[in-house]
Structure formats: structure tokens, C-alpha cells
CSV table of C-alpha atoms and ligand atoms in Angstrom, one decimal:
chain,number,residue,atom,x,y,z
A,798,MET,CA,77.3,103.7,130.6
A,799,SER,CA,80.3,102.0,129.1
A,800,ALA,CA,83.8,102.4,130.4
A,801,THR,CA,85.8,105.2,128.8
A,802,LYS,CA,87.8,104.2,125.7
A,803,LYS,CA,90.4,106.3,123.9
A,804,LEU,CA,89.6,107.2,120.3
A,805,PHE,CA,92.2,108.8,118.0
A,806,VAL,CA,90.9,110.2,114.7
A,807,LYS,CA,93.2,111.6,112.0
A,808,THR,CA,91.6,113.6,109.2
A,809,TYR,CA,93.1,114.0,105.8
A,810,GLY,CA,91.9,116.2,102.9
A,811,CYS,CA,88.8,118.4,102.7
A,812,GLN,CA,86.5,120.1,105.1
A,813,MET,CA,83.9,117.4,104.4
A,814,ASN,CA,86.2,114.9,106.0
A,815,VAL,CA,86.7,117.2,109.0
A,816,TYR,CA,82.9,117.2,109.4
A,817,ASP,CA,82.7,113.5,108.9
A,818,SER,CA,85.3,112.9,111.6
A,819,GLN,CA,83.4,115.0,114.0
A,820,ARG,CA,80.2,113.0,113.3
A,821,MET,CA,82.1,109.7,113.7
A,822,GLN,CA,83.1,110.9,117.2
A,823,ASP,CA,79.4,111.7,117.9
A,824,VAL,CA,78.4,108.2,116.7
A,825,LEU,CA,81.0,106.6,118.9
A,826,ALA,CA,80.5,108.7,122.1
A,827,PRO,CA,77.6,106.7,123.4
A,828,LEU,CA,79.8,103.6,123.2
A,829,GLY,CA,82.2,105.3,125.6
A,830,TYR,CA,84.8,106.5,123.1
A,831,GLN,CA,86.4,109.8,124.0
A,832,PRO,CA,88.7,111.7,121.5
A,833,VAL,CA,92.4,111.7,122.3
A,834,ASP,CA,95.3,113.5,120.6
A,835,ASP,CA,97.7,110.6,120.3
A,836,ALA,CA,97.5,107.2,118.6
A,837,ALA,CA,99.8,105.6,121.2
A,838,GLY,CA,97.7,103.7,123.6
A,839,ALA,CA,94.4,104.4,121.9
A,840,ASP,CA,91.6,101.7,121.9
A,841,MET,CA,90.6,102.7,118.4
A,842,VAL,CA,92.3,104.6,115.6
A,843,ILE,CA,90.4,105.9,112.7
A,844,LEU,CA,92.3,107.4,109.7
A,845,ASN,CA,89.7,109.4,107.7
A,846,THR,CA,91.4,109.5,104.3
A,847,CYS,CA,91.5,111.5,101.1
A,848,HIS,CA,92.0,110.1,97.6
A,849,ILE,CA,91.9,113.3,95.6
A,850,ARG,CA,95.5,113.3,94.6
A,851,GLU,CA,98.2,110.6,94.7
A,852,LYS,CA,100.2,112.3,97.6
A,853,ALA,CA,97.2,112.4,99.9
A,854,ALA,CA,96.6,108.6,99.4
A,855,GLU,CA,100.3,107.7,99.8
A,856,LYS,CA,100.4,109.5,103.2
A,857,VAL,CA,97.9,107.1,104.6
A,858,PHE,CA,100.1,104.1,103.9
A,859,SER,CA,103.1,105.7,105.5
A,860,ASP,CA,101.0,106.7,108.6
A,861,LEU,CA,99.7,103.1,108.8
A,862,GLY,CA,103.3,102.0,109.3
A,863,ARG,CA,103.6,104.1,112.4
A,864,ILE,CA,100.2,102.9,113.7
A,865,ARG,CA,101.3,99.3,113.3
A,866,LYS,CA,104.0,99.9,115.9
A,867,HIS,CA,101.5,101.5,118.4
A,868,LYS,CA,99.1,98.6,117.9
A,869,LYS,CA,101.9,96.0,118.5
A,870,ALA,CA,103.0,97.9,121.7
A,871,LYS,CA,99.5,98.1,123.0
A,872,GLU,CA,98.6,94.5,122.3
A,873,ALA,CA,101.9,93.1,123.6
A,874,ASN,CA,100.5,91.9,126.9
A,875,GLY,CA,97.7,90.0,125.0
A,876,THR,CA,94.7,91.6,126.7
A,877,ASP,CA,94.5,95.1,125.3
A,878,LYS,CA,93.1,95.7,121.8
A,879,MET,CA,93.5,98.5,119.3
A,880,ILE,CA,91.0,98.6,116.5
A,881,VAL,CA,92.5,100.2,113.5
A,882,ALA,CA,90.1,101.5,111.0
A,883,VAL,CA,90.6,103.2,107.6
A,884,ALA,CA,87.7,105.4,106.6
A,885,GLY,CA,86.9,107.9,103.9
A,886,CYS,CA,87.8,108.0,100.2
A,887,VAL,CA,90.9,105.8,100.1
A,888,ALA,CA,88.8,103.2,101.9
A,889,GLN,CA,86.0,103.6,99.4
A,890,ALA,CA,88.3,103.4,96.4
A,891,GLU,CA,90.9,100.9,97.5
A,892,GLY,CA,89.3,99.0,100.4
A,893,ALA,CA,90.1,95.5,99.3
A,894,GLU,CA,93.6,96.3,98.3
A,895,LEU,CA,94.2,98.1,101.7
A,896,MET,CA,93.0,95.0,103.6
A,897,ARG,CA,95.4,92.9,101.5
A,898,ARG,CA,98.4,95.2,102.0
A,899,GLU,CA,97.9,96.0,105.6
A,900,PRO,CA,96.9,92.9,107.6
A,901,MET,CA,96.7,94.8,110.9
A,902,VAL,CA,93.8,97.0,109.6
A,903,ASP,CA,90.7,95.6,111.3
A,904,MET,CA,88.1,97.7,109.5
A,905,VAL,CA,87.6,99.6,106.3
A,906,PHE,CA,84.5,101.7,105.7
A,907,GLY,CA,83.6,104.3,103.1
A,908,PRO,CA,82.1,107.8,103.6
A,909,GLN,CA,78.6,106.6,103.2
A,910,THR,CA,78.5,104.0,106.0
A,911,TYR,CA,79.9,105.5,109.2
A,912,HIS,CA,76.4,105.7,110.7
A,913,ARG,CA,76.8,101.9,111.0
A,914,LEU,CA,80.0,102.3,113.1
A,915,PRO,CA,78.6,101.1,116.4
A,916,GLU,CA,77.7,97.7,114.9
A,917,MET,CA,81.1,97.5,113.1
A,918,VAL,CA,82.9,98.3,116.3
A,919,ALA,CA,81.0,95.7,118.3
A,920,ARG,CA,81.8,93.1,115.6
A,921,ALA,CA,85.4,94.1,115.5
A,922,ASN,CA,85.7,93.9,119.3
A,923,ARG,CA,84.4,90.3,119.2
A,924,ALA,CA,86.4,89.3,116.1
A,925,ILE,CA,89.9,90.8,116.4
A,926,GLY,CA,92.4,88.5,114.9
A,927,ARG,CA,89.8,86.7,112.9
A,928,ASP,CA,87.1,88.4,110.8
A,929,ARG,CA,87.9,91.8,109.4
A,930,ILE,CA,85.2,94.2,108.4
A,931,ILE,CA,84.8,96.0,105.1
A,932,ASP,CA,81.8,98.2,104.4
A,933,THR,CA,82.1,100.3,101.3
A,934,ASP,CA,78.5,100.1,100.2
A,935,PHE,CA,76.5,103.0,99.0
A,936,PRO,CA,73.5,102.0,101.2
A,937,ALA,CA,70.0,102.8,100.0
A,938,GLU,CA,69.2,104.4,103.4
A,939,GLU,CA,70.6,107.8,103.8
A,940,LYS,CA,73.5,108.2,106.2
A,941,PHE,CA,72.3,111.5,107.5
A,942,ASP,CA,69.0,110.1,108.6
A,943,HIS,CA,70.9,107.6,110.8
A,944,LEU,CA,73.3,109.8,112.5
A,945,PRO,CA,72.6,111.0,116.0
A,946,GLN,CA,70.2,114.0,116.1
A,947,GLN,CA,72.4,115.7,118.6
A,948,VAL,CA,75.6,117.3,117.3
A,949,SER,CA,78.5,118.0,119.7
A,950,ARG,CA,79.8,121.5,120.4
A,951,GLN,CA,82.1,122.6,117.6
A,952,GLY,CA,83.4,126.0,118.5
A,953,TYR,CA,82.6,129.5,117.3
A,954,SER,CA,83.0,128.5,113.7
A,955,ALA,CA,81.5,125.2,112.6
A,956,PHE,CA,81.0,123.0,109.5
A,957,LEU,CA,77.6,121.7,108.5
A,958,ALA,CA,77.2,119.2,105.7
A,959,ILE,CA,74.2,119.9,103.6
A,960,GLN,CA,75.0,118.0,100.3
A,961,GLU,CA,77.2,115.2,99.4
A,962,GLY,CA,78.5,113.5,96.3
A,963,CYS,CA,78.7,114.8,92.8
A,964,ASP,CA,77.2,114.1,89.4
A,965,LYS,CA,79.5,116.3,87.4
A,966,PHE,CA,82.2,113.8,86.5
A,967,CYS,CA,85.1,116.1,85.8
A,968,THR,CA,87.5,113.8,84.0
A,969,PHE,CA,90.3,114.2,86.5
A,970,CYS,CA,88.3,113.7,89.7
A,971,VAL,CA,87.6,110.7,91.9
A,972,VAL,CA,84.8,112.3,93.9
A,973,PRO,CA,81.9,111.0,91.9
A,974,TYR,CA,83.3,107.5,92.5
A,975,THR,CA,84.2,107.8,96.1
A,976,ARG,CA,81.4,110.0,97.4
A,977,GLY,CA,78.7,108.7,95.0
A,978,ALA,CA,75.7,110.4,93.5
A,979,GLU,CA,74.6,113.9,94.5
A,980,TYR,CA,72.3,114.0,97.6
A,981,SER,CA,70.9,117.0,99.4
A,982,ARG,CA,69.7,116.9,103.0
A,983,PRO,CA,66.2,118.1,103.7
A,984,GLY,CA,66.1,121.9,104.4
A,985,MET,CA,64.6,121.7,107.9
A,986,ASP,CA,67.2,119.1,109.0
A,987,VAL,CA,69.9,121.6,108.1
A,988,VAL,CA,68.1,124.5,109.8
A,989,ASN,CA,67.7,122.4,113.0
A,990,GLU,CA,71.3,121.3,113.0
A,991,ALA,CA,72.3,125.0,112.6
A,992,ARG,CA,70.1,126.0,115.5
A,993,GLN,CA,71.6,123.3,117.7
A,994,LEU,CA,75.1,124.5,116.8
A,995,VAL,CA,74.2,128.2,117.6
A,996,GLY,CA,72.7,127.0,120.9
A,997,LYS,CA,76.1,125.6,121.7
A,998,GLY,CA,78.0,128.8,121.0
A,999,THR,CA,78.6,128.7,117.2
A,1000,ARG,CA,78.5,132.1,115.5
A,1001,GLU,CA,79.7,131.2,112.0
A,1002,ILE,CA,78.6,128.2,109.9
A,1003,THR,CA,80.2,127.0,106.7
A,1004,LEU,CA,77.8,124.8,104.7
A,1005,LEU,CA,79.6,122.0,103.1
A,1006,GLY,CA,79.1,119.9,100.0
A,1007,GLN,CA,81.3,118.5,97.2
A,1008,ASN,CA,79.0,120.5,94.9
A,1009,VAL,CA,77.3,122.6,97.5
A,1010,ASN,CA,75.4,124.9,95.2
A,1011,ALA,CA,73.8,122.0,93.4
A,1012,TYR,CA,71.9,121.8,96.7
A,1013,HIS,CA,68.2,121.0,96.1
A,1014,GLY,CA,66.9,119.8,99.5
A,1015,GLU,CA,63.3,119.0,100.4
A,1016,ALA,CA,61.5,122.1,101.5
A,1017,SER,CA,59.4,122.4,104.7
A,1018,ASN,CA,56.2,122.4,102.5
A,1019,GLY,CA,57.2,119.5,100.3
A,1020,GLY,CA,58.8,121.4,97.4
A,1021,GLU,CA,62.5,122.0,97.0
A,1022,TRP,CA,64.9,124.6,98.4
A,1023,THR,CA,67.8,125.9,96.4
A,1024,LEU,CA,70.9,126.9,98.2
A,1025,GLY,CA,69.9,130.6,97.9
A,1026,ARG,CA,66.6,129.8,99.6
A,1027,LEU,CA,68.3,127.7,102.3
A,1028,LEU,CA,70.7,130.6,103.0
A,1029,ARG,CA,67.7,132.9,103.5
A,1030,GLU,CA,66.2,130.5,106.0
A,1031,LEU,CA,69.5,130.2,107.9
A,1032,SER,CA,69.9,134.0,107.9
A,1033,GLU,CA,66.8,134.2,110.1
A,1034,ILE,CA,68.5,132.3,113.0
A,1035,ASP,CA,69.2,134.7,115.8
A,1036,GLY,CA,72.8,134.4,117.1
A,1037,LEU,CA,74.1,133.0,113.8
A,1038,ASP,CA,76.2,135.9,112.5
A,1039,ARG,CA,78.1,134.6,109.6
A,1040,ILE,CA,77.3,132.1,106.9
A,1041,ARG,CA,79.6,130.6,104.2
A,1042,TYR,CA,79.4,127.7,101.8
A,1043,THR,CA,81.9,125.6,100.0
A,1044,THR,CA,82.7,124.1,97.4
A,1045,SER,CA,80.7,125.6,94.6
A,1046,HIS,CA,80.6,124.8,90.9
A,1047,PRO,CA,80.3,127.7,88.4
A,1048,ARG,CA,77.6,125.9,86.5
A,1049,ASP,CA,75.3,125.9,89.6
A,1050,VAL,CA,75.5,129.6,90.5
A,1051,ASP,CA,71.8,130.5,89.9
A,1052,GLY,CA,69.7,133.6,90.2
A,1053,ASP,CA,68.7,132.7,93.8
A,1054,LEU,CA,72.2,132.4,94.9
A,1055,ILE,CA,73.2,135.7,93.3
A,1056,ALA,CA,70.3,137.4,95.0
A,1057,ALA,CA,71.3,135.9,98.3
A,1058,HIS,CA,74.7,137.6,98.0
A,1059,ARG,CA,72.9,140.8,97.2
A,1060,ASP,CA,70.4,140.6,100.1
A,1061,LEU,CA,71.9,138.7,103.1
A,1062,PRO,CA,74.4,140.7,105.2
A,1063,LYS,CA,75.2,137.5,107.2
A,1064,LEU,CA,76.4,135.8,104.0
A,1065,MET,CA,80.2,136.6,103.9
A,1066,PRO,CA,81.5,138.4,100.8
A,1067,PHE,CA,84.0,135.7,100.0
A,1068,LEU,CA,83.4,132.8,97.6
A,1069,HIS,CA,85.5,129.8,96.7
A,1070,LEU,CA,84.6,129.1,93.1
A,1071,PRO,CA,87.0,126.7,91.4
A,1072,ILE,CA,87.8,127.4,87.8
A,1073,GLN,CA,90.6,124.8,87.4
A,1074,ALA,CA,92.0,126.2,84.1
A,1075,GLY,CA,91.6,129.3,81.8
A,1076,SER,CA,91.8,127.6,78.5
A,1077,ASP,CA,88.5,126.5,76.9
A,1078,ARG,CA,90.1,123.5,75.2
A,1079,VAL,CA,91.3,122.2,78.6
A,1080,LEU,CA,88.1,123.1,80.3
A,1081,GLN,CA,86.3,121.0,77.8
A,1082,ALA,CA,88.7,118.1,78.1
A,1083,MET,CA,88.1,118.3,81.8
A,1084,ASN,CA,84.4,118.1,81.2
A,1085,ARG,CA,83.9,121.1,83.4
A,1086,LYS,CA,80.7,122.2,81.7
A,1087,HIS,CA,81.7,125.8,81.7
A,1088,ASP,CA,84.1,127.9,79.7
A,1089,GLY,CA,86.2,130.9,80.4
A,1090,ALA,CA,83.6,133.4,79.2
A,1091,SER,CA,80.8,131.9,81.3
A,1092,TYR,CA,83.0,132.0,84.4
A,1093,ARG,CA,83.8,135.7,83.8
A,1094,GLU,CA,80.1,136.3,83.3
A,1095,ILE,CA,79.1,134.6,86.6
A,1096,VAL,CA,81.8,136.6,88.5
A,1097,ALA,CA,80.5,139.8,86.9
A,1098,LYS,CA,77.0,139.0,88.0
A,1099,LEU,CA,78.1,138.1,91.6
A,1100,LYS,CA,80.1,141.3,91.9
A,1101,ASP,CA,77.2,143.3,90.6
A,1102,ALA,CA,75.0,141.9,93.3
A,1103,CYS,CA,77.7,142.2,96.0
A,1104,PRO,CA,80.4,144.7,95.0
A,1105,ASP,CA,82.7,143.8,97.9
A,1106,LEU,CA,82.7,140.1,97.0
A,1107,ALA,CA,86.2,138.5,96.6
A,1108,LEU,CA,87.0,135.2,95.2
A,1109,SER,CA,89.2,132.2,95.8
A,1110,SER,CA,89.7,129.3,93.4
A,1111,ASP,CA,91.2,125.9,92.6
A,1112,PHE,CA,93.6,125.3,89.7
A,1113,ILE,CA,95.1,122.3,88.1
A,1114,VAL,CA,98.2,122.7,85.9
A,1115,GLY,CA,99.5,120.1,83.6
A,1116,PHE,CA,96.2,118.5,82.7
A,1117,PRO,CA,96.8,116.0,79.8
A,1118,GLY,CA,97.3,118.0,76.5
A,1119,GLU,CA,97.8,121.4,78.2
A,1120,SER,CA,100.0,123.4,75.9
A,1121,ASP,CA,102.1,126.5,76.7
A,1122,LYS,CA,99.3,128.6,75.1
A,1123,ASP,CA,96.6,126.8,77.3
A,1124,PHE,CA,98.6,127.6,80.4
A,1125,GLU,CA,99.0,131.2,79.3
A,1126,ASP,CA,95.2,131.4,79.1
A,1127,THR,CA,95.1,130.3,82.8
A,1128,MET,CA,97.6,133.0,83.7
A,1129,GLN,CA,95.6,135.6,81.8
A,1130,MET,CA,92.4,134.5,83.5
A,1131,VAL,CA,94.0,135.0,86.9
A,1132,ARG,CA,95.3,138.5,85.9
A,1133,ASP,CA,91.8,139.5,84.7
A,1134,ILE,CA,89.7,138.1,87.6
A,1135,THR,CA,92.1,138.3,90.5
A,1136,PHE,CA,91.8,135.9,93.4
A,1137,ILE,CA,92.6,136.7,97.0
A,1138,GLN,CA,93.4,133.2,97.9
A,1139,ALA,CA,93.8,130.0,95.9
A,1140,PHE,CA,94.8,126.3,95.9
A,1141,SER,CA,96.7,125.1,92.9
A,1142,PHE,CA,97.8,121.6,92.1
A,1143,LYS,CA,99.8,119.7,89.6
A,1144,TYR,CA,97.6,117.3,87.7
A,1145,SER,CA,97.8,113.9,89.4
A,1146,PRO,CA,96.4,110.9,87.4
A,1147,ARG,CA,93.9,109.1,89.5
A,1148,PRO,CA,93.0,105.4,88.9
A,1149,GLY,CA,89.7,104.9,87.2
A,1150,THR,CA,89.2,108.5,86.0
A,1151,PRO,CA,89.0,109.2,82.2
A,1152,ALA,CA,91.9,111.7,82.3
A,1153,SER,CA,94.3,109.2,83.7
A,1154,ALA,CA,94.0,107.3,80.4
A,1155,MET,CA,94.4,110.3,78.1
A,1156,GLU,CA,97.3,110.7,75.8
A,1157,LEU,CA,99.8,113.6,76.0
A,1158,GLN,CA,100.4,113.5,79.8
A,1159,VAL,CA,102.4,116.5,80.6
A,1160,PRO,CA,106.0,115.8,81.8
A,1161,GLU,CA,106.7,116.5,85.5
A,1162,PRO,CA,109.3,119.3,85.0
A,1163,VAL,CA,106.8,121.2,82.8
A,1164,LYS,CA,104.1,120.9,85.5
A,1165,THR,CA,106.6,122.1,88.1
A,1166,GLU,CA,107.6,125.1,86.1
A,1167,ARG,CA,104.0,126.1,85.4
A,1168,ILE,CA,102.8,125.7,89.0
A,1169,MET,CA,105.7,127.8,90.2
A,1170,ARG,CA,104.7,130.6,87.9
A,1171,LEU,CA,101.0,130.3,88.7
A,1172,GLN,CA,101.6,130.2,92.5
A,1173,ALA,CA,103.9,133.3,92.3
A,1174,LEU,CA,101.1,135.2,90.5
A,1175,LEU,CA,98.5,134.0,93.0
A,1176,ALA,CA,100.7,134.9,96.0
A,1177,GLU,CA,101.2,138.4,94.5
A,1178,GLN,CA,97.5,138.9,94.3
A,1179,GLN,CA,96.9,137.6,97.8
A,1180,LEU,CA,99.6,139.9,99.2
A,1181,GLU,CA,98.2,142.9,97.3
A,1182,PHE,CA,94.7,142.2,98.7
A,1183,ASN,CA,96.1,142.0,102.2
A,1184,ARG,CA,98.0,145.2,101.8
A,1185,ASN,CA,94.9,146.9,100.6
A,1186,CYS,CA,93.3,146.0,103.9
A,1187,LEU,CA,95.8,148.3,105.7
A,1188,GLY,CA,93.9,151.1,107.4
A,1189,ARG,CA,90.5,149.5,106.8
A,1190,GLU,CA,88.2,148.5,109.6
A,1191,MET,CA,87.1,144.9,109.6
A,1192,ASP,CA,84.8,142.8,111.7
A,1193,VAL,CA,86.8,139.9,113.1
A,1194,LEU,CA,85.4,136.8,114.8
A,1195,LEU,CA,87.9,136.0,117.6
A,1196,GLU,CA,88.4,132.2,117.7
A,1197,ARG,CA,91.6,131.2,119.5
A,1198,TYR,CA,94.7,132.2,121.3
A,1199,GLY,CA,97.7,133.4,119.3
A,1200,LYS,CA,101.3,132.3,119.6
A,1201,LEU,CA,102.3,135.4,121.6
A,1202,GLU,CA,101.3,136.1,125.2
A,1203,GLY,CA,98.1,138.1,125.3
A,1204,GLN,CA,97.4,137.6,121.6
A,1205,LEU,CA,94.1,136.5,120.1
A,1206,VAL,CA,93.4,135.3,116.6
A,1207,GLY,CA,90.2,135.6,114.6
A,1208,LYS,CA,88.9,135.5,111.1
A,1209,SER,CA,88.0,138.4,108.8
A,1210,PRO,CA,85.0,138.2,106.5
A,1211,TYR,CA,87.6,137.1,103.8
A,1212,MET,CA,88.9,134.2,105.9
A,1213,GLN,CA,92.2,136.1,106.6
A,1214,PRO,CA,93.5,135.2,110.1
A,1215,VAL,CA,93.8,138.5,112.1
A,1216,HIS,CA,96.0,138.9,115.2
A,1217,VAL,CA,95.2,141.3,117.9
A,1218,SER,CA,96.9,141.9,121.3
A,1219,GLY,CA,95.7,143.3,124.6
A,1220,LEU,CA,92.1,142.1,124.5
A,1221,PRO,CA,90.7,140.1,127.4
A,1222,GLU,CA,90.2,136.3,127.0
A,1223,SER,CA,86.5,136.9,127.3
A,1224,SER,CA,86.6,138.4,123.8
A,1225,LEU,CA,86.9,134.9,122.4
A,1226,GLY,CA,83.8,134.2,120.5
A,1227,GLN,CA,83.0,137.9,120.0
A,1228,ILE,CA,83.0,139.7,116.7
A,1229,VAL,CA,85.1,142.8,117.2
A,1230,ARG,CA,85.8,145.7,114.9
A,1231,LEU,CA,89.6,146.0,114.2
A,1232,LYS,CA,91.5,148.6,112.3
A,1233,ILE,CA,94.1,146.7,110.2
A,1234,THR,CA,97.6,147.8,111.0
A,1235,GLU,CA,99.7,145.0,109.6
A,1236,ALA,CA,99.5,143.0,106.4
A,1237,LEU,CA,101.5,139.8,105.8
A,1238,PRO,CA,101.3,137.3,103.0
A,1239,ASN,CA,99.0,135.0,104.9
A,1240,SER,CA,97.6,137.0,107.8
A,1241,LEU,CA,96.8,140.5,109.1
A,1242,GLY,CA,97.2,142.3,112.4
A,1243,GLY,CA,94.8,144.8,113.9
A,1244,GLU,CA,93.9,147.1,116.8
A,1245,LEU,CA,90.5,147.4,118.5
A,1246,VAL,CA,88.3,150.2,117.2
A,1247,ASP,CA,85.4,150.1,119.6
A,1248,ALA,CA,83.3,147.6,121.6
A,1249,PRO,CA,82.2,144.3,120.2
A,1250,VAL,CA,79.9,144.7,117.2
A,1251,GLN,CA,76.3,143.9,118.0
A,1252,ASN,CA,74.7,144.9,114.8
A,1253,ARG,CA,75.6,142.4,112.0
A,1254,ASP,CA,74.5,144.8,109.3
A,1255,SER,CA,77.7,146.7,109.8
A,1256,GLU,CA,79.6,143.6,108.7
A,1257,ARG,CA,79.4,144.4,105.0
A,1258,LYS,CA,80.6,148.0,105.2
A,1259,ILE,CA,84.2,147.0,105.7
A,1260,ALA,CA,85.2,145.9,102.3
B,160,LIG,N1,94.9,116.1,90.2
B,160,LIG,C1,95.2,117.4,90.7
B,160,LIG,N2,94.3,118.1,91.4
B,160,LIG,C2,93.0,117.6,91.5
B,160,LIG,N3,91.9,118.0,92.1
B,160,LIG,C3,90.9,117.1,92.0
B,160,LIG,N4,91.4,116.1,91.3
B,160,LIG,C4,92.7,116.3,91.0
B,160,LIG,C5,93.7,115.6,90.3
B,160,LIG,N5,93.4,114.4,89.8
B,160,LIG,C6,91.9,119.4,92.7
B,160,LIG,C7,90.8,120.3,92.0
B,160,LIG,C8,89.7,120.3,93.0
B,160,LIG,C9,90.4,120.2,94.3
B,160,LIG,C10,89.6,119.8,95.4
B,160,LIG,O1,91.4,119.3,94.0
B,160,LIG,O2,91.4,121.5,91.8
B,160,LIG,O3,88.9,121.5,92.8
B,161,LIG,FE1,85.2,116.6,91.3
B,161,LIG,FE2,84.2,118.1,89.3
B,161,LIG,FE3,82.5,117.0,91.1
B,161,LIG,FE4,84.2,119.0,91.8
B,161,LIG,S1,82.5,119.1,90.3
B,161,LIG,S2,83.7,117.1,92.9
B,161,LIG,S3,86.0,118.6,90.6
B,161,LIG,S4,83.8,115.9,89.6
């Protein structure tokens, strides 16, 4: 058993990075690395980075400035070392440049190689001050096959990566370049990991993938499972009460998936389905492979299958060439579909993507004006949905302590945080039925209706 070492991991960006950071900790645990909350004094610092928009990437460089000071302080006596590693999508996209700009970075590795971390760490420990390590391959062997079989405890709600990479090549997006080609994990690997998580106390699992509903993993009998089929298998796991998946592409919503929303009470009636824009011209320039009409059609089918389904989405405003009329199409789409939550971004040109070289880039002030209008409309819809929850009963998975004394916070089927007071601490990890008595823009408050819900079938009746 190695001596304990302190590992500080900072995660930027998407939930896939949150999952990856957790698995990096799993990989490093046998080497004696234990997670800590502060970079000061750590033996290893990993920044697990995001390249999706310019701001996210810039943040990494400013954080590295701070880490440089911690590293100097720790190594001042000449004996201690601090390995500084940059992982994730900035590492993948700008690894060599990063090494050049930041001489104190010891190690750079992309999202596909962190199963090789023990070897990299051993090399870095031997080589500090001399060799530096860069590993941004897309190795032929699959990362998931080389990660530890045991996953660590993750809490009542956990992420589980089932798919990685993307073959869609939307013209604004770096993911196909940083995460590589689409890959699906074998179905039984996913089921086994889910069982392990449930054995450690998890009650809700969110399946992750950059294009999660393109999932086509190897089936137990040699064929292939769609996401719909995988959801059915996961639904059979006793003790797993709630299942979600993200992020989906409208093109890949197939009959199996729609049927899963119809048939599986454990599948939460809340779906993140990015649309990006409402104008067909812009959607085409984005290479989204769907138009406004097909998005509306998919939503109609999903709601037919599951009438209480609600949607969230991603939007980009100010894509090159977006006219006032195009933007109005986006606003109209939002009015027609209604979203109960959303992420919206100003278009950010990313190096190496086709859209960054397009003519007619939209001026910053226009982007700002449009995003403000869009966000105001989306906030209105979110608040209206929250207000409509008043008086309803909802099943809430209690996950953590609230800010106030005696308060617990959980999640509704629609991912709304719900506060409740006066329940014993032992209610954490339970799904309780709450009557909603307070509706705020980003959260709800509730009161207990009866004892913890045992029968999951009741879950869907709330909406
Ligand atoms: N500019 C702005 N937003 C972007 N996204 C992806 N690439 C860009 C970009 N270049 C947004 C999309 C995507 C979400 C994860 O990030 O809306 O769905
Ligand atoms: Fe990026 Fe488009 Fe793939 Fe989503 S579907 S990860 S936006 S390329």
C-alpha cells in the first residue's frame, strides 16, 4: 500500500467531464491518491478542461496562473513535488500549445487516455523538471475496457457514461475533434456498472454520452442494443428508482426510445433535447441534420407516448449569417414548444470548426441583444412551469442538506431542486412525496404528504 498523497481535481464543463474526473480518481486511488478540496499543498493537480466555448478554455489559463504559485510554494524546499496535469478537451485540442505556454505543466492528456494515468504518473514522478508527458492519442484499445472494474460510491444520484464521441459534425462544435468518433460501451458493462452503483446506495442514474441516443452497444447475445433497449434492461434493476439520459440529438430519437418513454415508469419524464436554433436556414448551416418541422414532430410523438414529458434544450444565438428573421424563428419555436429549462449561448467561434471560417459573423452587440431576449422568454417559461407545480404532489429524491438549519434538498422528476424542512436526516437518500407550497425561478419548496414512497409506479402520476 502506497503512502497517502493528495489529489486535487478541478472539473470544467459538461457532466461527461464530471464522470471522467470521478474515474480518474478511481484510477489513481490504488497509487495512494486521495481527493482533497484545495490545490494548495496537493501532490497532484488535475484540471479536467472544457473546450466547447472560448470562455471555458480561457478560464483554464487563468486558473493555471494560480496553480503555478501553489506549485512554487510546495516545491520551495526542494523535496516536495506537485504534478500539474491538464486533462480533457483543452488538452486534446491545444496540448502542444499548452506545454509551450505553461512550462510548469508536467502532463497533458486527452479524454481518451486517462486509463493510462498510473503509468504517466510514475513517469512524471521520475522525470519532474526534465521530461514532460503529453498523451493526446485516440488509442485503438478502448479506454472503458482499461478502467478499474470497481466504481467508487457516488451518492444517491450518479452519472454513468455509456457512449462517447460524436459523428454528427455540427459546424460550430469541437466535440467530434476533441472526443473523437462515436463509441458505445457494451450493454452488459453498463448494466453491471449500474448494479454496482445501486449496491453502493445510488437510486438515480443519469446515462451520459455526447450523443447518448446514438447508443448502439453490443448486446448480451452478440447483437446490438439501442438506448431504448438498454433503458428497459436498466429498469429491471431492483433499487434503481430513476433513470435519465443526456445529451440527446433529435435525429436519433427512434421508435424504441419513444416506446421506452411510454412504458418505463422509472424513466423520468424530463428530456434535454438540444435544438440550437429555430430557423431552417440556420439549422442547415449548422449541419444539424434536422429542421424545425422534424423537431416539432419528434416532440409531438414523445408527448403522445408520455403526456407529462417536459423538455429542456440548448440554444446558440448569433450563428454566422443569423438574420433578425432567423432569430425570430427561434423565438417562435420557443413559444410554440415551451421549455421548462434551457441553456443558451452566444455563438463562439472555435478553432478548426467550419463555422469559425464562415462569412457574416454576427457582431457582439447583436448577439447580446438577442440572447437577452431569448433568455428572458426562457426564464418566463421556467417560472411559469414552476408556478404550475404549486399545489401538486411530487416525488422528490432527497440528496443533501439545505442552507437553513433542518432543511433538506432533493430533486423532482423534472430536475427542479426542492427544499423541505422538518424531516429527519435519515430521510436523505429517500424518495418522499411532497406537496409543493413554494415556487421560485430556480427551485421549489414543499411539505411532506406521507411516508417515503416505496412504489415507484406512483412516480409518474405527479405531473
Ligand atoms: N458556440 C456557442 N455554443 C456552443 N455550443 C457548442 N459549441 C458552441 C459554440 N461554438 C453549445 C451548444 C451545445 C452545448 C453543449 O454548447 O448549444 O448543445
Ligand atoms: Fe457537437 Fe453536434 Fe455532436 Fe452535439 S451533435 S456533440 S453539438 S457535433
